[in-house]
mmCIF file with all atom_site columns, C-alpha atoms in Angstrom:
data_model
loop_
_atom_site.group_PDB
_atom_site.id
_atom_site.type_symbol
_atom_site.label_atom_id
_atom_site.label_alt_id
_atom_site.label_comp_id
_atom_site.label_asym_id
_atom_site.label_entity_id
_atom_site.label_seq_id
_atom_site.pdbx_PDB_ins_code
_atom_site.Cartn_x
_atom_site.Cartn_y
_atom_site.Cartn_z
_atom_site.occupancy
_atom_site.B_iso_or_equiv
_atom_site.pdbx_formal_charge
_atom_site.auth_seq_id
_atom_site.auth_comp_id
_atom_site.auth_asym_id
_atom_site.auth_atom_id
_atom_site.pdbx_PDB_model_num
ATOM 1   C CA . MET A 1 1   ? 53.981  -10.290 -16.378 1.00 0.00 ? 1   MET A CA 1
ATOM 2   C CA . PRO A 1 2   ? 54.246  -11.657 -19.400 1.00 0.00 ? 2   PRO A CA 1
ATOM 3   C CA . VAL A 1 3   ? 57.777  -11.293 -22.213 1.00 0.00 ? 3   VAL A CA 1
ATOM 4   C CA . ILE A 1 4   ? 56.894  -10.049 -25.698 1.00 0.00 ? 4   ILE A CA 1
ATOM 5   C CA . GLU A 1 5   ? 59.434  -11.134 -27.562 1.00 0.00 ? 5   GLU A CA 1
ATOM 6   C CA . GLU A 1 6   ? 59.539  -9.278  -30.934 1.00 0.00 ? 6   GLU A CA 1
ATOM 7   C CA . ILE A 1 7   ? 60.397  -10.188 -34.075 1.00 0.00 ? 7   ILE A CA 1
ATOM 8   C CA . ASP A 1 8   ? 62.221  -7.846  -37.256 1.00 0.00 ? 8   ASP A CA 1
ATOM 9   C CA . SER A 1 9   ? 60.146  -8.767  -39.956 1.00 0.00 ? 9   SER A CA 1
ATOM 10  C CA . GLY A 1 10  ? 62.917  -6.577  -42.219 1.00 0.00 ? 10  GLY A CA 1
ATOM 11  C CA . ILE A 1 11  ? 59.994  -4.108  -42.785 1.00 0.00 ? 11  ILE A CA 1
ATOM 12  C CA . ASP A 1 12  ? 60.407  -1.445  -42.716 1.00 0.00 ? 12  ASP A CA 1
ATOM 13  C CA . ALA A 1 13  ? 58.711  0.460   -39.598 1.00 0.00 ? 13  ALA A CA 1
ATOM 14  C CA . ASN A 1 14  ? 56.748  3.249   -40.981 1.00 0.00 ? 14  ASN A CA 1
ATOM 15  C CA . SER A 1 15  ? 54.973  0.584   -43.498 1.00 0.00 ? 15  SER A CA 1
ATOM 16  C CA . SER A 1 16  ? 51.115  0.568   -42.540 1.00 0.00 ? 16  SER A CA 1
ATOM 17  C CA . SER A 1 17  ? 51.139  -2.889  -43.173 1.00 0.00 ? 17  SER A CA 1
ATOM 18  C CA . ASN A 1 18  ? 48.485  -5.198  -40.422 1.00 0.00 ? 18  ASN A CA 1
ATOM 19  C CA . SER A 1 19  ? 50.221  -8.544  -41.717 1.00 0.00 ? 19  SER A CA 1
ATOM 20  C CA . ARG A 1 20  ? 51.469  -10.810 -39.211 1.00 0.00 ? 20  ARG A CA 1
ATOM 21  C CA . GLU A 1 21  ? 54.750  -10.509 -39.002 1.00 0.00 ? 21  GLU A CA 1
ATOM 22  C CA . ASP A 1 22  ? 54.446  -6.838  -37.921 1.00 0.00 ? 22  ASP A CA 1
ATOM 23  C CA . SER A 1 23  ? 52.785  -7.708  -34.629 1.00 0.00 ? 23  SER A CA 1
ATOM 24  C CA . PRO A 1 24  ? 54.625  -9.400  -31.319 1.00 0.00 ? 24  PRO A CA 1
ATOM 25  C CA . THR A 1 25  ? 54.426  -13.044 -30.107 1.00 0.00 ? 25  THR A CA 1
ATOM 26  C CA . ILE A 1 26  ? 54.820  -15.016 -26.805 1.00 0.00 ? 26  ILE A CA 1
ATOM 27  C CA . LYS A 1 27  ? 56.600  -18.011 -26.639 1.00 0.00 ? 27  LYS A CA 1
ATOM 28  C CA . LYS A 1 28  ? 54.391  -20.811 -25.737 1.00 0.00 ? 28  LYS A CA 1
ATOM 29  C CA . ASN A 1 29  ? 56.518  -21.663 -22.094 1.00 0.00 ? 29  ASN A CA 1
ATOM 30  C CA . ASN A 1 30  ? 56.003  -17.833 -21.036 1.00 0.00 ? 30  ASN A CA 1
ATOM 31  C CA . MET A 1 31  ? 52.843  -18.621 -21.923 1.00 0.00 ? 31  MET A CA 1
ATOM 32  C CA . ALA A 1 32  ? 52.652  -21.366 -19.268 1.00 0.00 ? 32  ALA A CA 1
ATOM 33  C CA . ASN A 1 33  ? 54.453  -19.472 -16.288 1.00 0.00 ? 33  ASN A CA 1
ATOM 34  C CA . MET A 1 34  ? 51.699  -16.344 -16.971 1.00 0.00 ? 34  MET A CA 1
ATOM 35  C CA . ILE A 1 35  ? 48.763  -19.371 -16.103 1.00 0.00 ? 35  ILE A CA 1
ATOM 36  C CA . GLU A 1 36  ? 51.181  -21.087 -12.806 1.00 0.00 ? 36  GLU A CA 1
ATOM 37  C CA . ASP A 1 37  ? 51.660  -17.193 -11.513 1.00 0.00 ? 37  ASP A CA 1
ATOM 38  C CA . ASP A 1 38  ? 48.265  -16.683 -11.575 1.00 0.00 ? 38  ASP A CA 1
ATOM 39  C CA . LEU A 1 39  ? 47.534  -19.884 -9.697  1.00 0.00 ? 39  LEU A CA 1
ATOM 40  C CA . ASP A 1 40  ? 49.547  -18.940 -7.362  1.00 0.00 ? 40  ASP A CA 1
ATOM 41  C CA . ASP A 1 41  ? 48.081  -15.490 -6.583  1.00 0.00 ? 41  ASP A CA 1
ATOM 42  C CA . ILE A 1 42  ? 44.440  -17.567 -6.761  1.00 0.00 ? 42  ILE A CA 1
ATOM 43  C CA . ASP A 1 43  ? 45.192  -18.430 -2.948  1.00 0.00 ? 43  ASP A CA 1
ATOM 44  C CA . GLU A 1 44  ? 45.287  -15.375 -1.429  1.00 0.00 ? 44  GLU A CA 1
ATOM 45  C CA . THR A 1 45  ? 41.526  -13.949 -0.169  1.00 0.00 ? 45  THR A CA 1
ATOM 46  C CA . LEU A 1 46  ? 39.806  -11.432 -0.709  1.00 0.00 ? 46  LEU A CA 1
ATOM 47  C CA . SER A 1 47  ? 40.384  -9.523  2.691   1.00 0.00 ? 47  SER A CA 1
ATOM 48  C CA . GLU A 1 48  ? 44.419  -10.557 2.937   1.00 0.00 ? 48  GLU A CA 1
ATOM 49  C CA . ARG A 1 49  ? 44.110  -8.595  -0.082  1.00 0.00 ? 49  ARG A CA 1
ATOM 50  C CA . LEU A 1 50  ? 42.067  -5.129  1.228   1.00 0.00 ? 50  LEU A CA 1
ATOM 51  C CA . TRP A 1 51  ? 44.923  -5.398  4.743   1.00 0.00 ? 51  TRP A CA 1
ATOM 52  C CA . ALA A 1 52  ? 47.401  -5.882  2.512   1.00 0.00 ? 52  ALA A CA 1
ATOM 53  C CA . LEU A 1 53  ? 47.116  -2.758  0.294   1.00 0.00 ? 53  LEU A CA 1
ATOM 54  C CA . THR A 1 54  ? 46.145  -0.159  3.875   1.00 0.00 ? 54  THR A CA 1
ATOM 55  C CA . GLU A 1 55  ? 50.150  -0.716  3.396   1.00 0.00 ? 55  GLU A CA 1
ATOM 56  C CA . MET A 1 56  ? 50.609  1.789   0.840   1.00 0.00 ? 56  MET A CA 1
ATOM 57  C CA . PHE A 1 57  ? 48.747  4.514   2.988   1.00 0.00 ? 57  PHE A CA 1
ATOM 58  C CA . PRO A 1 58  ? 50.865  6.188   6.246   1.00 0.00 ? 58  PRO A CA 1
ATOM 59  C CA . GLU A 1 59  ? 50.247  5.117   10.207  1.00 0.00 ? 59  GLU A CA 1
ATOM 60  C CA . PRO A 1 60  ? 48.104  8.652   11.097  1.00 0.00 ? 60  PRO A CA 1
ATOM 61  C CA . VAL A 1 61  ? 45.705  8.195   8.013   1.00 0.00 ? 61  VAL A CA 1
ATOM 62  C CA . ARG A 1 62  ? 44.979  4.439   8.655   1.00 0.00 ? 62  ARG A CA 1
ATOM 63  C CA . LYS A 1 63  ? 45.090  5.540   12.707  1.00 0.00 ? 63  LYS A CA 1
ATOM 64  C CA . LEU A 1 64  ? 41.918  8.586   11.809  1.00 0.00 ? 64  LEU A CA 1
ATOM 65  C CA . THR A 1 65  ? 40.420  5.595   9.765   1.00 0.00 ? 65  THR A CA 1
ATOM 66  C CA . SER A 1 66  ? 40.312  2.362   11.620  1.00 0.00 ? 66  SER A CA 1
ATOM 67  C CA . ASN A 1 67  ? 39.033  4.868   15.404  1.00 0.00 ? 67  ASN A CA 1
ATOM 68  C CA . LEU A 1 68  ? 36.984  6.468   12.610  1.00 0.00 ? 68  LEU A CA 1
ATOM 69  C CA . VAL A 1 69  ? 35.269  3.061   11.886  1.00 0.00 ? 69  VAL A CA 1
ATOM 70  C CA . HIS A 1 70  ? 35.561  1.367   15.550  1.00 0.00 ? 70  HIS A CA 1
ATOM 71  C CA . GLY A 1 71  ? 33.794  5.226   17.030  1.00 0.00 ? 71  GLY A CA 1
ATOM 72  C CA . SER A 1 72  ? 31.280  4.489   14.133  1.00 0.00 ? 72  SER A CA 1
ATOM 73  C CA . VAL A 1 73  ? 29.660  1.588   15.147  1.00 0.00 ? 73  VAL A CA 1
ATOM 74  C CA . SER A 1 74  ? 30.087  2.118   19.128  1.00 0.00 ? 74  SER A CA 1
ATOM 75  C CA . GLY A 1 75  ? 27.713  5.235   17.818  1.00 0.00 ? 75  GLY A CA 1
ATOM 76  C CA . ILE A 1 76  ? 25.540  3.118   16.025  1.00 0.00 ? 76  ILE A CA 1
ATOM 77  C CA . LYS A 1 77  ? 25.193  0.550   19.198  1.00 0.00 ? 77  LYS A CA 1
ATOM 78  C CA . ASN A 1 78  ? 24.567  2.916   21.191  1.00 0.00 ? 78  ASN A CA 1
ATOM 79  C CA . PHE A 1 79  ? 21.955  5.238   19.589  1.00 0.00 ? 79  PHE A CA 1
ATOM 80  C CA . TYR A 1 80  ? 20.517  1.444   18.918  1.00 0.00 ? 80  TYR A CA 1
ATOM 81  C CA . ARG A 1 81  ? 20.796  0.452   23.140  1.00 0.00 ? 81  ARG A CA 1
ATOM 82  C CA . LEU A 1 82  ? 19.048  3.757   23.443  1.00 0.00 ? 82  LEU A CA 1
ATOM 83  C CA . GLY A 1 83  ? 16.053  3.743   20.674  1.00 0.00 ? 83  GLY A CA 1
ATOM 84  C CA . ARG A 1 84  ? 15.361  0.555   22.463  1.00 0.00 ? 84  ARG A CA 1
ATOM 85  C CA . SER A 1 85  ? 15.086  1.636   25.108  1.00 0.00 ? 85  SER A CA 1
ATOM 86  C CA . THR A 1 86  ? 12.549  4.898   24.646  1.00 0.00 ? 86  THR A CA 1
ATOM 87  C CA . MET A 1 87  ? 10.822  2.990   22.396  1.00 0.00 ? 87  MET A CA 1
ATOM 88  C CA . TRP A 1 88  ? 10.102  0.239   25.853  1.00 0.00 ? 88  TRP A CA 1
ATOM 89  C CA . VAL A 1 89  ? 8.938   3.511   28.196  1.00 0.00 ? 89  VAL A CA 1
ATOM 90  C CA . PHE A 1 90  ? 7.177   5.111   25.435  1.00 0.00 ? 90  PHE A CA 1
ATOM 91  C CA . PHE A 1 91  ? 4.528   1.828   25.224  1.00 0.00 ? 91  PHE A CA 1
ATOM 92  C CA . THR A 1 92  ? 5.056   0.849   28.770  1.00 0.00 ? 92  THR A CA 1
ATOM 93  C CA . SER A 1 93  ? 3.834   4.012   30.310  1.00 0.00 ? 93  SER A CA 1
ATOM 94  C CA . SER A 1 94  ? 1.059   4.583   27.032  1.00 0.00 ? 94  SER A CA 1
ATOM 95  C CA . ALA A 1 95  ? -0.168  1.084   28.051  1.00 0.00 ? 95  ALA A CA 1
ATOM 96  C CA . ILE A 1 96  ? -0.395  1.954   32.029  1.00 0.00 ? 96  ILE A CA 1
ATOM 97  C CA . LEU A 1 97  ? -1.236  4.950   30.838  1.00 0.00 ? 97  LEU A CA 1
ATOM 98  C CA . VAL A 1 98  ? -4.027  4.928   28.292  1.00 0.00 ? 98  VAL A CA 1
ATOM 99  C CA . ALA A 1 99  ? -5.012  1.773   28.780  1.00 0.00 ? 99  ALA A CA 1
ATOM 100 C CA . PRO A 1 100 ? -7.882  2.266   31.821  1.00 0.00 ? 100 PRO A CA 1
ATOM 101 C CA . VAL A 1 101 ? -9.195  5.458   30.419  1.00 0.00 ? 101 VAL A CA 1
ATOM 102 C CA . LEU A 1 102 ? -10.102 2.697   27.327  1.00 0.00 ? 102 LEU A CA 1
ATOM 103 C CA . PHE A 1 103 ? -11.972 0.929   28.970  1.00 0.00 ? 103 PHE A CA 1
ATOM 104 C CA . GLU A 1 104 ? -13.272 2.830   31.149  1.00 0.00 ? 104 GLU A CA 1
ATOM 105 C CA . MET A 1 105 ? -15.039 4.316   28.127  1.00 0.00 ? 105 MET A CA 1
ATOM 106 C CA . GLU A 1 106 ? -16.261 0.193   27.105  1.00 0.00 ? 106 GLU A CA 1
ATOM 107 C CA . ARG A 1 107 ? -17.423 -0.242  30.529  1.00 0.00 ? 107 ARG A CA 1
ATOM 108 C CA . MET A 1 108 ? -19.699 3.305   30.059  1.00 0.00 ? 108 MET A CA 1
ATOM 109 C CA . GLN A 1 109 ? -20.510 2.097   26.116  1.00 0.00 ? 109 GLN A CA 1
ATOM 110 C CA . LEU A 1 110 ? -21.785 -1.580  27.616  1.00 0.00 ? 110 LEU A CA 1
ATOM 111 C CA . GLU A 1 111 ? -23.355 0.266   30.237  1.00 0.00 ? 111 GLU A CA 1
ATOM 112 C CA . GLU A 1 112 ? -25.776 2.897   27.677  1.00 0.00 ? 112 GLU A CA 1
ATOM 113 C CA . ALA A 1 113 ? -26.206 -0.282  25.400  1.00 0.00 ? 113 ALA A CA 1
ATOM 114 C CA . GLN A 1 114 ? -27.819 -2.408  28.495  1.00 0.00 ? 114 GLN A CA 1
ATOM 115 C CA . ARG A 1 115 ? -30.252 0.934   29.830  1.00 0.00 ? 115 ARG A CA 1
ATOM 116 C CA . GLN A 1 116 ? -31.034 1.154   25.838  1.00 0.00 ? 116 GLN A CA 1
ATOM 117 C CA . GLN A 1 117 ? -31.702 -2.455  25.728  1.00 0.00 ? 117 GLN A CA 1
ATOM 118 C CA . GLN A 1 118 ? -33.769 -2.295  28.670  1.00 0.00 ? 118 GLN A CA 1
ATOM 119 C CA . ARG A 1 119 ? -35.561 0.805   27.535  1.00 0.00 ? 119 ARG A CA 1
ATOM 120 C CA . GLN A 1 120 ? -36.671 -1.064  24.279  1.00 0.00 ? 120 GLN A CA 1
ATOM 121 C CA . ILE A 1 121 ? -37.821 -3.969  26.388  1.00 0.00 ? 121 ILE A CA 1
ATOM 122 C CA . LEU A 1 122 ? -39.920 -1.808  28.828  1.00 0.00 ? 122 LEU A CA 1
ATOM 123 C CA . LEU A 1 123 ? -41.503 0.372   26.649  1.00 0.00 ? 123 LEU A CA 1
ATOM 124 C CA . GLY A 1 124 ? -41.167 -0.978  22.919  1.00 0.00 ? 124 GLY A CA 1
ATOM 125 C CA . PRO A 1 125 ? -38.648 -0.121  19.532  1.00 0.00 ? 125 PRO A CA 1
ATOM 126 C CA . SER A 1 126 ? -39.725 3.516   19.573  1.00 0.00 ? 126 SER A CA 1
ATOM 127 C CA . ALA A 1 127 ? -38.366 4.267   23.456  1.00 0.00 ? 127 ALA A CA 1
ATOM 128 C CA . ALA A 1 128 ? -35.220 2.886   22.481  1.00 0.00 ? 128 ALA A CA 1
ATOM 129 C CA . VAL A 1 129 ? -34.661 5.324   18.615  1.00 0.00 ? 129 VAL A CA 1
ATOM 130 C CA . SER A 1 130 ? -35.689 8.087   21.034  1.00 0.00 ? 130 SER A CA 1
ATOM 131 C CA . GLY A 1 131 ? -33.691 8.032   24.064  1.00 0.00 ? 131 GLY A CA 1
ATOM 132 C CA . GLY A 1 132 ? -34.845 10.759  25.721  1.00 0.00 ? 132 GLY A CA 1
ATOM 133 C CA . GLY A 1 133 ? -36.568 8.817   29.122  1.00 0.00 ? 133 GLY A CA 1
ATOM 134 C CA . GLY A 1 134 ? -35.173 9.685   32.532  1.00 0.00 ? 134 GLY A CA 1
ATOM 135 C CA . GLY A 1 135 ? -34.070 12.960  32.137  1.00 0.00 ? 135 GLY A CA 1
ATOM 136 C CA . MET A 1 136 ? -30.677 11.536  31.200  1.00 0.00 ? 136 MET A CA 1
ATOM 137 C CA . HIS A 1 137 ? -27.580 12.255  28.587  1.00 0.00 ? 137 HIS A CA 1
ATOM 138 C CA . SER A 1 138 ? -26.527 8.984   26.241  1.00 0.00 ? 138 SER A CA 1
ATOM 139 C CA . LEU A 1 139 ? -23.606 9.858   28.576  1.00 0.00 ? 139 LEU A CA 1
ATOM 140 C CA . GLY A 1 140 ? -24.957 8.431   32.352  1.00 0.00 ? 140 GLY A CA 1
ATOM 141 C CA . MET A 1 141 ? -24.884 12.624  32.874  1.00 0.00 ? 141 MET A CA 1
ATOM 142 C CA . PRO A 1 142 ? -28.671 13.982  34.504  1.00 0.00 ? 142 PRO A CA 1
ATOM 143 C CA . MET A 1 143 ? -29.965 16.589  32.156  1.00 0.00 ? 143 MET A CA 1
ATOM 144 C CA . PRO A 1 144 ? -29.924 19.986  33.589  1.00 0.00 ? 144 PRO A CA 1
ATOM 145 C CA . PRO A 1 145 ? -33.544 21.089  35.124  1.00 0.00 ? 145 PRO A CA 1
ATOM 146 C CA . HIS A 1 146 ? -34.708 24.151  32.378  1.00 0.00 ? 146 HIS A CA 1
ATOM 147 C CA . MET A 1 147 ? -34.103 20.808  29.460  1.00 0.00 ? 147 MET A CA 1
ATOM 148 C CA . ALA A 1 148 ? -35.449 17.998  31.404  1.00 0.00 ? 148 ALA A CA 1
ATOM 149 C CA . HIS A 1 149 ? -39.525 19.350  31.798  1.00 0.00 ? 149 HIS A CA 1
ATOM 150 C CA . ARG A 1 150 ? -39.228 19.301  27.964  1.00 0.00 ? 150 ARG A CA 1
#
């Protein structure tokens, strides 16, 4: 901390003069000491300063804080691990269960497109658009008997 030397100018302390004589002055050699002191403090890192601040708290508070931080970190790690496992199970199960259905639907659409193409080749362009030939629905199921005779 800088040492401040007051110089008495002989003027009464109640006067409202703001001259240089009223203000305290700092010796020049003390200024050099202050700069050296500041340079010595720079060697200390931020983590060292924060660690030193923990000493001002009582031991139970430090233990509670430490346990809380370690518990939070392990909780987040476990939650992340559980989330990864859950997502893996969900996506692999959906791929195994949904993929065959999608492949079958694609196969049925391809067969229907082939049937329409054959109809168009055999019966002409108007037969493919009407889609009523052969007594079959567009899904490959036979039409009920009362609708097939119309």
